[in-house]
Coordinates of C-alpha atoms and ligand atoms in Angstrom, one line a residue:
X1 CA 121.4 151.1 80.9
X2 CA 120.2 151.2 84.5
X3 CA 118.3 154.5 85.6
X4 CA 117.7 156.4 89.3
X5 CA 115.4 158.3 90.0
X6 CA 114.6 160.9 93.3
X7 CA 111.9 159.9 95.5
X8 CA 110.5 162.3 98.5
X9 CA 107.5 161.8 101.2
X10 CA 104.6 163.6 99.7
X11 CA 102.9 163.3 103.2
X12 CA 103.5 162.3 106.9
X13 CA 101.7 158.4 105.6
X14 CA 104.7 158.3 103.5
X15 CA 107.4 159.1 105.9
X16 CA 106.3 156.1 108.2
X17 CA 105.9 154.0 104.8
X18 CA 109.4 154.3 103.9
X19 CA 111.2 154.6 107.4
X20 CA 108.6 152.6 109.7
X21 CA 110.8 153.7 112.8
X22 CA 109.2 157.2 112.1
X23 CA 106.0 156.3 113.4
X24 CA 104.7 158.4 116.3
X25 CA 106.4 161.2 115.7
X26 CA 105.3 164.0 115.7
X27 CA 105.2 166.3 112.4
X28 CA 107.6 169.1 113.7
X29 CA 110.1 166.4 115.1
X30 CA 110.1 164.3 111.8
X31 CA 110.5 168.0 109.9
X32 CA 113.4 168.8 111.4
X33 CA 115.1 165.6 110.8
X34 CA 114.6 165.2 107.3
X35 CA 115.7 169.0 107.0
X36 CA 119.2 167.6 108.5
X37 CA 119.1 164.3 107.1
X38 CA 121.5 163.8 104.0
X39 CA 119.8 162.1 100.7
X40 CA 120.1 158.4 100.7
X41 CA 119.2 155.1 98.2
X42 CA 116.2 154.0 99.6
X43 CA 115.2 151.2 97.3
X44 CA 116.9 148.9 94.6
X45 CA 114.2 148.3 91.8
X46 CA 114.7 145.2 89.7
X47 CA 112.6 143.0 87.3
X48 CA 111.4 145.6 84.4
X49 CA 112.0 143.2 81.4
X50 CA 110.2 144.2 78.0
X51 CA 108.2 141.6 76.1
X52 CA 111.4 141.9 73.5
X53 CA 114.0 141.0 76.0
X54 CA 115.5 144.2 77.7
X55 CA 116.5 144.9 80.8
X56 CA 116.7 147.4 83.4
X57 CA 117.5 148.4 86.9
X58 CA 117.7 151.1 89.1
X59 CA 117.6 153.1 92.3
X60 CA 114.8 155.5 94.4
X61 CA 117.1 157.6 95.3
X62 CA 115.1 159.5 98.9
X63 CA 115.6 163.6 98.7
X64 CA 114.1 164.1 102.0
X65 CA 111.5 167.0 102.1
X66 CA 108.5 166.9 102.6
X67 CA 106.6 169.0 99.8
X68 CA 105.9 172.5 102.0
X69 CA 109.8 171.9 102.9
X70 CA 110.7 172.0 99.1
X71 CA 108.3 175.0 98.3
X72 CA 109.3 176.7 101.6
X73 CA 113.5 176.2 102.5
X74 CA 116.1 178.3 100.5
X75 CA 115.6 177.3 96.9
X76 CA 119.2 176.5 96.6
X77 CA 119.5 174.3 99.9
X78 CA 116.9 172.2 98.4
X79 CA 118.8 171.7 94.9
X80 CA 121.8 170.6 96.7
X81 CA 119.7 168.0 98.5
X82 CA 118.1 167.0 95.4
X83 CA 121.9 167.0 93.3
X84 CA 123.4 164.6 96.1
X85 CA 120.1 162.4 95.1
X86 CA 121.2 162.7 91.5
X87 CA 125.1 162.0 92.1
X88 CA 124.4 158.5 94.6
X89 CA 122.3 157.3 91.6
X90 CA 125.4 158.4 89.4
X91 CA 127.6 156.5 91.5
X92 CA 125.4 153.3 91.7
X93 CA 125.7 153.1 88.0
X94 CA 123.0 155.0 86.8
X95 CA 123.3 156.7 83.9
X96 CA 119.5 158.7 83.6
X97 CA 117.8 160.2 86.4
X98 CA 114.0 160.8 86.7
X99 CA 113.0 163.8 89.1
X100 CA 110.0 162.9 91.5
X101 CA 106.9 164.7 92.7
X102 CA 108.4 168.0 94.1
X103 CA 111.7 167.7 92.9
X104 CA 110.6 168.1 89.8
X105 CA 108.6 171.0 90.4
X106 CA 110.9 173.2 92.4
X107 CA 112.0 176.1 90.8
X108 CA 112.5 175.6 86.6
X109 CA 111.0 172.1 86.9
X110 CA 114.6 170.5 86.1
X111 CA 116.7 172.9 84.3
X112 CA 118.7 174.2 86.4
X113 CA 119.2 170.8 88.3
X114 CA 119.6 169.6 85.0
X115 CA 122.7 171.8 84.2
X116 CA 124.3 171.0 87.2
X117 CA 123.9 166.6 87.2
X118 CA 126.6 164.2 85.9
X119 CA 123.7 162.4 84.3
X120 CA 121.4 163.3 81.8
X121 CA 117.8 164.2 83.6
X122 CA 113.6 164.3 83.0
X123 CA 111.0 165.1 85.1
X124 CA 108.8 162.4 83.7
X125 CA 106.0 164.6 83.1
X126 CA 105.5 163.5 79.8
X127 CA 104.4 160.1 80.3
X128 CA 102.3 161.6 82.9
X129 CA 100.4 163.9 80.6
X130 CA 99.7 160.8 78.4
X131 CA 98.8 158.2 80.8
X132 CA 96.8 161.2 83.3
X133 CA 94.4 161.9 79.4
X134 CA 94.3 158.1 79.0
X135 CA 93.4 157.7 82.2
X136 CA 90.6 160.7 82.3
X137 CA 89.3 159.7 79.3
X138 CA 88.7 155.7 80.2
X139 CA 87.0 157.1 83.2
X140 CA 84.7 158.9 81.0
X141 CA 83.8 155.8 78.9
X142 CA 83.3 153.6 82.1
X143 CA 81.0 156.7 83.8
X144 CA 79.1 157.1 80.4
X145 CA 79.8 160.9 80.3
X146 CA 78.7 162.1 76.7
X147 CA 82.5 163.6 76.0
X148 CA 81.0 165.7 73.0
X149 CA 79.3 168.1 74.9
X150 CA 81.5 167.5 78.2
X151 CA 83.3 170.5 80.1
X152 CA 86.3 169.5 81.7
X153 CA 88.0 171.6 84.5
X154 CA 91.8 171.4 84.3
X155 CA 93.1 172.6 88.2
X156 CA 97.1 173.6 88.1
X157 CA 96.2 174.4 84.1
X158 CA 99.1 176.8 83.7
X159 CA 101.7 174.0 85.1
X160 CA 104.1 171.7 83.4
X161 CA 101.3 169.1 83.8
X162 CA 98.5 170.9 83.4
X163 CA 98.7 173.1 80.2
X164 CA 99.8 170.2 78.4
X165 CA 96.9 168.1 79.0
X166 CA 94.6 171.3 78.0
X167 CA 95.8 170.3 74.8
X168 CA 95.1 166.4 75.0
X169 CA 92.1 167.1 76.5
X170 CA 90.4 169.6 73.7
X171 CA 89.9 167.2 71.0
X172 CA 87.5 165.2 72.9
X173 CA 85.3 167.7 74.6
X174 CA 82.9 170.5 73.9
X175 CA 84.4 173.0 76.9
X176 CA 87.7 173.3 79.0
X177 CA 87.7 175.5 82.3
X178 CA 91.4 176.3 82.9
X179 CA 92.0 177.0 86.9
X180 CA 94.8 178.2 88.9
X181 CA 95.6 181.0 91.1
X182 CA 97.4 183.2 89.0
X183 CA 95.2 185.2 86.9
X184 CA 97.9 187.2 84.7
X185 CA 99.6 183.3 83.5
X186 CA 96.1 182.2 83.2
X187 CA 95.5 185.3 80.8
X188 CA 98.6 184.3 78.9
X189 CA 97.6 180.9 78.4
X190 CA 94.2 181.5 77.4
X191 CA 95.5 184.0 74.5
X192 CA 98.2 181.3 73.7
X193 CA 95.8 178.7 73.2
X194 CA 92.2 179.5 72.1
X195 CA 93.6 179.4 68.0
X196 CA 94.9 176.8 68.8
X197 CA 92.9 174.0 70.4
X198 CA 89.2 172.6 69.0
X199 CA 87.4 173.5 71.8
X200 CA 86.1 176.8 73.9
X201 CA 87.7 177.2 76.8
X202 CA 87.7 179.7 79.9
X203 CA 89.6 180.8 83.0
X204 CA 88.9 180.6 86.6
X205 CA 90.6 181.0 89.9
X206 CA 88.3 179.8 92.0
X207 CA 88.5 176.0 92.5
X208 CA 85.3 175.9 94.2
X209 CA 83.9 178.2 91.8
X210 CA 84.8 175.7 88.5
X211 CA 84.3 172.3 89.8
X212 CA 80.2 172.4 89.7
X213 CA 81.0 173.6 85.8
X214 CA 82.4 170.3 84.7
X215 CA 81.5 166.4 84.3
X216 CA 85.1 165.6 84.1
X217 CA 87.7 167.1 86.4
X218 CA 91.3 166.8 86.1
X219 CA 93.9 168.1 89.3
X220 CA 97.9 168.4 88.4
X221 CA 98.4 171.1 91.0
X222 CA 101.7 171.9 93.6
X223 CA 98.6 172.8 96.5
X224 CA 99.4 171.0 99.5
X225 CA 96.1 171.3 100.9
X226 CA 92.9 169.5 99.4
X227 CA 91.0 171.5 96.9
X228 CA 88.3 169.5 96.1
X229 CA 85.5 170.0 98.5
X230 CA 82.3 167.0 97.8
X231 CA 79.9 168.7 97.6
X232 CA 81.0 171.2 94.4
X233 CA 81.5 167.9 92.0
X234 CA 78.7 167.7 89.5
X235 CA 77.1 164.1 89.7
X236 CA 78.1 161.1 88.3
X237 CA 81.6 163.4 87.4
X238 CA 85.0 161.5 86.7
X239 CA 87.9 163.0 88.3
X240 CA 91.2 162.6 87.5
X241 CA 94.1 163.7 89.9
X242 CA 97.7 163.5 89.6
X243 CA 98.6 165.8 91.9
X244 CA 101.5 164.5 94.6
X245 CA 100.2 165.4 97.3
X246 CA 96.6 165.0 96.3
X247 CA 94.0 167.3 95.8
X248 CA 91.5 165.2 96.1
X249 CA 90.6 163.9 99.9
X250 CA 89.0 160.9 101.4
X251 CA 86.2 162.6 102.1
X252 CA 85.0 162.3 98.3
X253 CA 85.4 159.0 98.5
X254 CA 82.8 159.2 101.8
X255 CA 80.5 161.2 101.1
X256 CA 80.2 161.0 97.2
X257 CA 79.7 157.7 95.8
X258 CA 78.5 158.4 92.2
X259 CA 81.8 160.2 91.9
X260 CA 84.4 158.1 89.8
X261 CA 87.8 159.2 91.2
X262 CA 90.8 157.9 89.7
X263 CA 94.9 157.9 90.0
X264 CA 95.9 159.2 87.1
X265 CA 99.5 158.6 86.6
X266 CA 99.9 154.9 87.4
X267 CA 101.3 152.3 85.0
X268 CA 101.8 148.9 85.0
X269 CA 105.7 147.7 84.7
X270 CA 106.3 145.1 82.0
X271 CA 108.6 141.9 83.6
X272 CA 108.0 141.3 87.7
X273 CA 109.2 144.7 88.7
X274 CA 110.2 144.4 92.6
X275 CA 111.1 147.5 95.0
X276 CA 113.5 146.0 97.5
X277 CA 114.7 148.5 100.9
X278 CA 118.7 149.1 99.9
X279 CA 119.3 149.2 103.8
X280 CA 117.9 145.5 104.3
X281 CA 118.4 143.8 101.5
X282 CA 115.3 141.6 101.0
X283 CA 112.9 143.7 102.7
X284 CA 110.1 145.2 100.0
X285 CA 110.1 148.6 100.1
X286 CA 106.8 150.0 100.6
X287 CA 105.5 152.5 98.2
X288 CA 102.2 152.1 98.3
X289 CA 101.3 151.4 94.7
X290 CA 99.3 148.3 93.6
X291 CA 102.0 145.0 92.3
X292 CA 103.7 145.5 89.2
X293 CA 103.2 149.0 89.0
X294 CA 104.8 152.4 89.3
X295 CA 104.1 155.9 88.6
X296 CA 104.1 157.7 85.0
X297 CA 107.4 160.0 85.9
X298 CA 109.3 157.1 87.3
X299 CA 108.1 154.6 84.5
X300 CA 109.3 157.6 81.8
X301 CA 112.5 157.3 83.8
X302 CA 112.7 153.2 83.0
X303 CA 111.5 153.5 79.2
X304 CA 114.4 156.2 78.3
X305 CA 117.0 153.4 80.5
X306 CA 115.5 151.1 78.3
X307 CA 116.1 152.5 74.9
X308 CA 119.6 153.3 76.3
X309 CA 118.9 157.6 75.9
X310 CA 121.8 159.3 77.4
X311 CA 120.5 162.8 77.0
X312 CA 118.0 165.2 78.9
X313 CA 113.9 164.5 78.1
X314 CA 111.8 166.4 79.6
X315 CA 112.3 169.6 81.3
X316 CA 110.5 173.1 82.3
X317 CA 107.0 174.6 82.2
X318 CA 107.1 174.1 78.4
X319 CA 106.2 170.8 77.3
X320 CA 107.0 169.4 74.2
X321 CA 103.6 167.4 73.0
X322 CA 105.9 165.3 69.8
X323 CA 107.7 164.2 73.6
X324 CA 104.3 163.2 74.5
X325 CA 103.9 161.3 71.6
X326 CA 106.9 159.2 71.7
X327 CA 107.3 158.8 74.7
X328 CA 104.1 157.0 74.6
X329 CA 105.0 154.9 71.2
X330 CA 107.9 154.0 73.2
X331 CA 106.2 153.4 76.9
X332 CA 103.7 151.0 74.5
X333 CA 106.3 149.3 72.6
X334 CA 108.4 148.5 75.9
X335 CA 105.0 147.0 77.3
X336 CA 104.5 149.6 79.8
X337 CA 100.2 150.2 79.6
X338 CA 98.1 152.1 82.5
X339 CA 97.1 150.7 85.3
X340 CA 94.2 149.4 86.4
X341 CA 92.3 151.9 88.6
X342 CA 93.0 153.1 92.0
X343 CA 92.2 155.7 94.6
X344 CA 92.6 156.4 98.0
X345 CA 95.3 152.9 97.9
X346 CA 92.2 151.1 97.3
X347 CA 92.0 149.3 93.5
X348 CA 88.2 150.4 91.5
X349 CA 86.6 147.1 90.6
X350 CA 83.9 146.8 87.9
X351 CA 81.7 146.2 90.8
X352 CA 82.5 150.0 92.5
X353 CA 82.4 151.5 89.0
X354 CA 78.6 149.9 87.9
X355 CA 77.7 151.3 92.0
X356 CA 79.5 154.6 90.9
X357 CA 76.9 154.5 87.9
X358 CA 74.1 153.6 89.7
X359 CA 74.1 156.0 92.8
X360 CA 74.8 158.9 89.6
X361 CA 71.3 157.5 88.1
X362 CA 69.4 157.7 91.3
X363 CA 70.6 161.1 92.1
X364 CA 69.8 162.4 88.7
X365 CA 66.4 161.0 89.2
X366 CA 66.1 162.3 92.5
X367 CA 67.2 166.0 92.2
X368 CA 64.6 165.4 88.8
X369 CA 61.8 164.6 91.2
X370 CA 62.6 167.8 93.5
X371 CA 62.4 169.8 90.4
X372 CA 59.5 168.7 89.1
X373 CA 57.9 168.9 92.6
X374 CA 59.1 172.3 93.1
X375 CA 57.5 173.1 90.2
Ligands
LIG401 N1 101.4 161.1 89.2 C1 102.6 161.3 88.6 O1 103.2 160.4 88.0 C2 103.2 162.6 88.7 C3 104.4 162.9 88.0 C4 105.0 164.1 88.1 C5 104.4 165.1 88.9 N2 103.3 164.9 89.6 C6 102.6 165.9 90.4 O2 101.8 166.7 89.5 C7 101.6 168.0 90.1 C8 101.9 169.1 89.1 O3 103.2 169.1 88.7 P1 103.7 170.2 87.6 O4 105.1 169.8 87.3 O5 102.8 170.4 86.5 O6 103.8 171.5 88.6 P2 103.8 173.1 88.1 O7 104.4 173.2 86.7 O8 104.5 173.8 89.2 O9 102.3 173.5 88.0 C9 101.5 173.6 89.2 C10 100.1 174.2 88.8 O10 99.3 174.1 90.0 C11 98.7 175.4 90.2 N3 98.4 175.5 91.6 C12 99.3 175.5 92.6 N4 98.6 175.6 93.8 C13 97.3 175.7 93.5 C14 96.1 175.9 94.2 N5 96.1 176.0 95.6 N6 94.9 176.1 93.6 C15 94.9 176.0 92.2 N7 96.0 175.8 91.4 C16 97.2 175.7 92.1 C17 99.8 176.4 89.6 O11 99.4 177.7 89.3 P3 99.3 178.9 90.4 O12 100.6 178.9 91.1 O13 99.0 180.1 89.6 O14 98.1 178.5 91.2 C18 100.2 175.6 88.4 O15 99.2 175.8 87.4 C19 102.5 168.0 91.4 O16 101.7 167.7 92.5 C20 103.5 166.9 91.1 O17 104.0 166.3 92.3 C21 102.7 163.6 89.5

């Protein structure tokens, strides 16, 4: 069964990745053509072949907002755009459709969209849950963060994402802060979950306010600014985003080097998966993620193609966790695994990871010294 699934620049880098002609335009110019601009298939993706022999193919199928156009424009001027996505992928054959980034966040995060598509529909978030805790959690391991008696801030908590891995998360630390800006959902969730889940946990809605609280940090917000500002990350802290646009800027990267920051939601694709530009045929289409790999929500899209599901998986704020689970079983079973680290399209070697450690030592030793020379 062959799958589609809706695609959408998350920045201004991705507009002149996917349509290099856009380059040196200016922002309001390039906004007003893709407000105008009809969807389109923007890549043929070929080569996922599990280690038992199956086979799929599909199509990116480009819904072209930009991410403060999809929060911003008429809510249902941005479904139509994102159902005449859904019906080219119907017409090239496909016969499941994974939402992208925004377009799986707008309004009921797929159920509405989901009523109104020829083809059955998920937003993928629940492979992203998994693979974004997996992914949290190796970081942990590789920064030596004592996970016991960790606190983890969770930033977009009360999302799809977000809440979910609250609940992955709990099991394995002593403390989670839950941060967004709504204080009254925030309420809710904290009085939904603290019977629930092993560990204490607290609210915040100041980002700046939570991150100095936690070793660990995970982002699955809709922010299109940065939140994360350097200087509030605790040292040696492992952070986590999986936020499209990101969260977390270059900046970290600059100015904090015993902080290990990690993609989240990437997985490798079992078989040679290639991403070929349906306008010229041959041309890769440029996505920006390492060989051979792909993002959780589009690789959710793949496994359910794969294990020929014609029905709806994951939709709305509520997530499922037994989804979680199986789609996990089955993402593992098809060959699908996580990625190897990146950030900031840059992969994270052994080599930056023992320098992440070691620049975490010396400024634990330093601020040490201050301390005991203050004294
Ligand atoms: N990596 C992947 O494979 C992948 C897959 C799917 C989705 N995503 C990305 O994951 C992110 C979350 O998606 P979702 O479906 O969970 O969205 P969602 O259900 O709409 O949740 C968004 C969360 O972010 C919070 N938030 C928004 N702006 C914020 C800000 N400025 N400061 C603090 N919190 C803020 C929201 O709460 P308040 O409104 O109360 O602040 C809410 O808790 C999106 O960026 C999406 O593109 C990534």
């Amino acid at each position: 069964m062959k799958f589609a699934f809706v695609i959408h620049p998350t920045s201004l880098d991705d507009v002149v990745r996917y349509e290099p002609g856009a380059v040196g335009k200016g922002r309001p110019l390039i906004e007003k053509i893709m407000e105008w601009m009809p969807a389109y298939a923007a890549a043929h993706v070929t080569g996922v072949r599990t280690p038992d022999g199956r086979e799929t193919e599909g199509w990116f199928v480009g819904a072209t907002f930009l991410p403060e156009q999809m929060l911003a424009l008429p809510r249902e001027r941005v479904y139509q755009k994102i159902l005449e996505a859904i019906r080219i992928g119907a017409d090239l054959g496909a016969e499941i459709v994974g939402l992208g980034a925004f377009t799986g966040v707008v309004g009921d995060a797929g159920i509405t969209l989901a009523e109104r598509s020829p083809i059955p529909v998920t937003t993928g978030n629940s492979l992203t849950i998994a693979a974004g805790v997996k992914s949290l959690l190796r970081g942990a391991r590789e920064m030596e963060v004592d996970l016991p008696r960790a606190t983890a801030v969770v930033i977009g908590a009360t999302g799809s994402i977000g809440s979910a891995c609250v609940e992955l998360i709990a099991p394995h630390v002593e403390h989670i802060v839950m941060v967004a800006r709504n204080l009254t959902r925030l309420q809710r969730l904290l009085a939904e979950l603290a019977d629930r889940v092993p560990c204490s946990l607290s609210i915040e809605t100041d980002v700046r306010a939570a991150v100095p609280r936690g070793g660990l940090v995970l982002t699955a917000t809709t922010s299109t600014q940065e939140l994360i500002e350097p200087a509030d990350l605790q040292t040696g802290a492992v952070v986590c985003e999986l936020s499209l646009p990101h969260d977390v800027g270059q900046r970290v990267a600059i100015e904090r080097p015993d902080v290990l920051v990690t993609e989240g939601g990437n997985m490798r694709v079992p078989g040679n998966v290639r991403f070929e530009r349906v306008r010229e045929p041959g041309r890769e289409f440029n996505n920006a993620f390492a060989p051979g790999t792909a993002l959780a929500c589009m690789s959710e899209t793949m496994v359910l193609a794969l294990e020929n599901r014609r029905a709806h998986y994951t939709l709305g704020r509520g997530i499922d966790l037994a989804k979680v689970r199986e789609i996990e079983t089955l993402a593992t079973r098809a060959g699908f695994e996580l990625a190897d680290m990146r950030a900031f399209d840059k992969p994270i070697t052994a080599e930056t990871i023992a320098a992440a450690r070691a620049a975490a030592q010396k400024r634990r030793a330093t601020s040490a010294e201050r301390k005991r020379a203050a004294v």
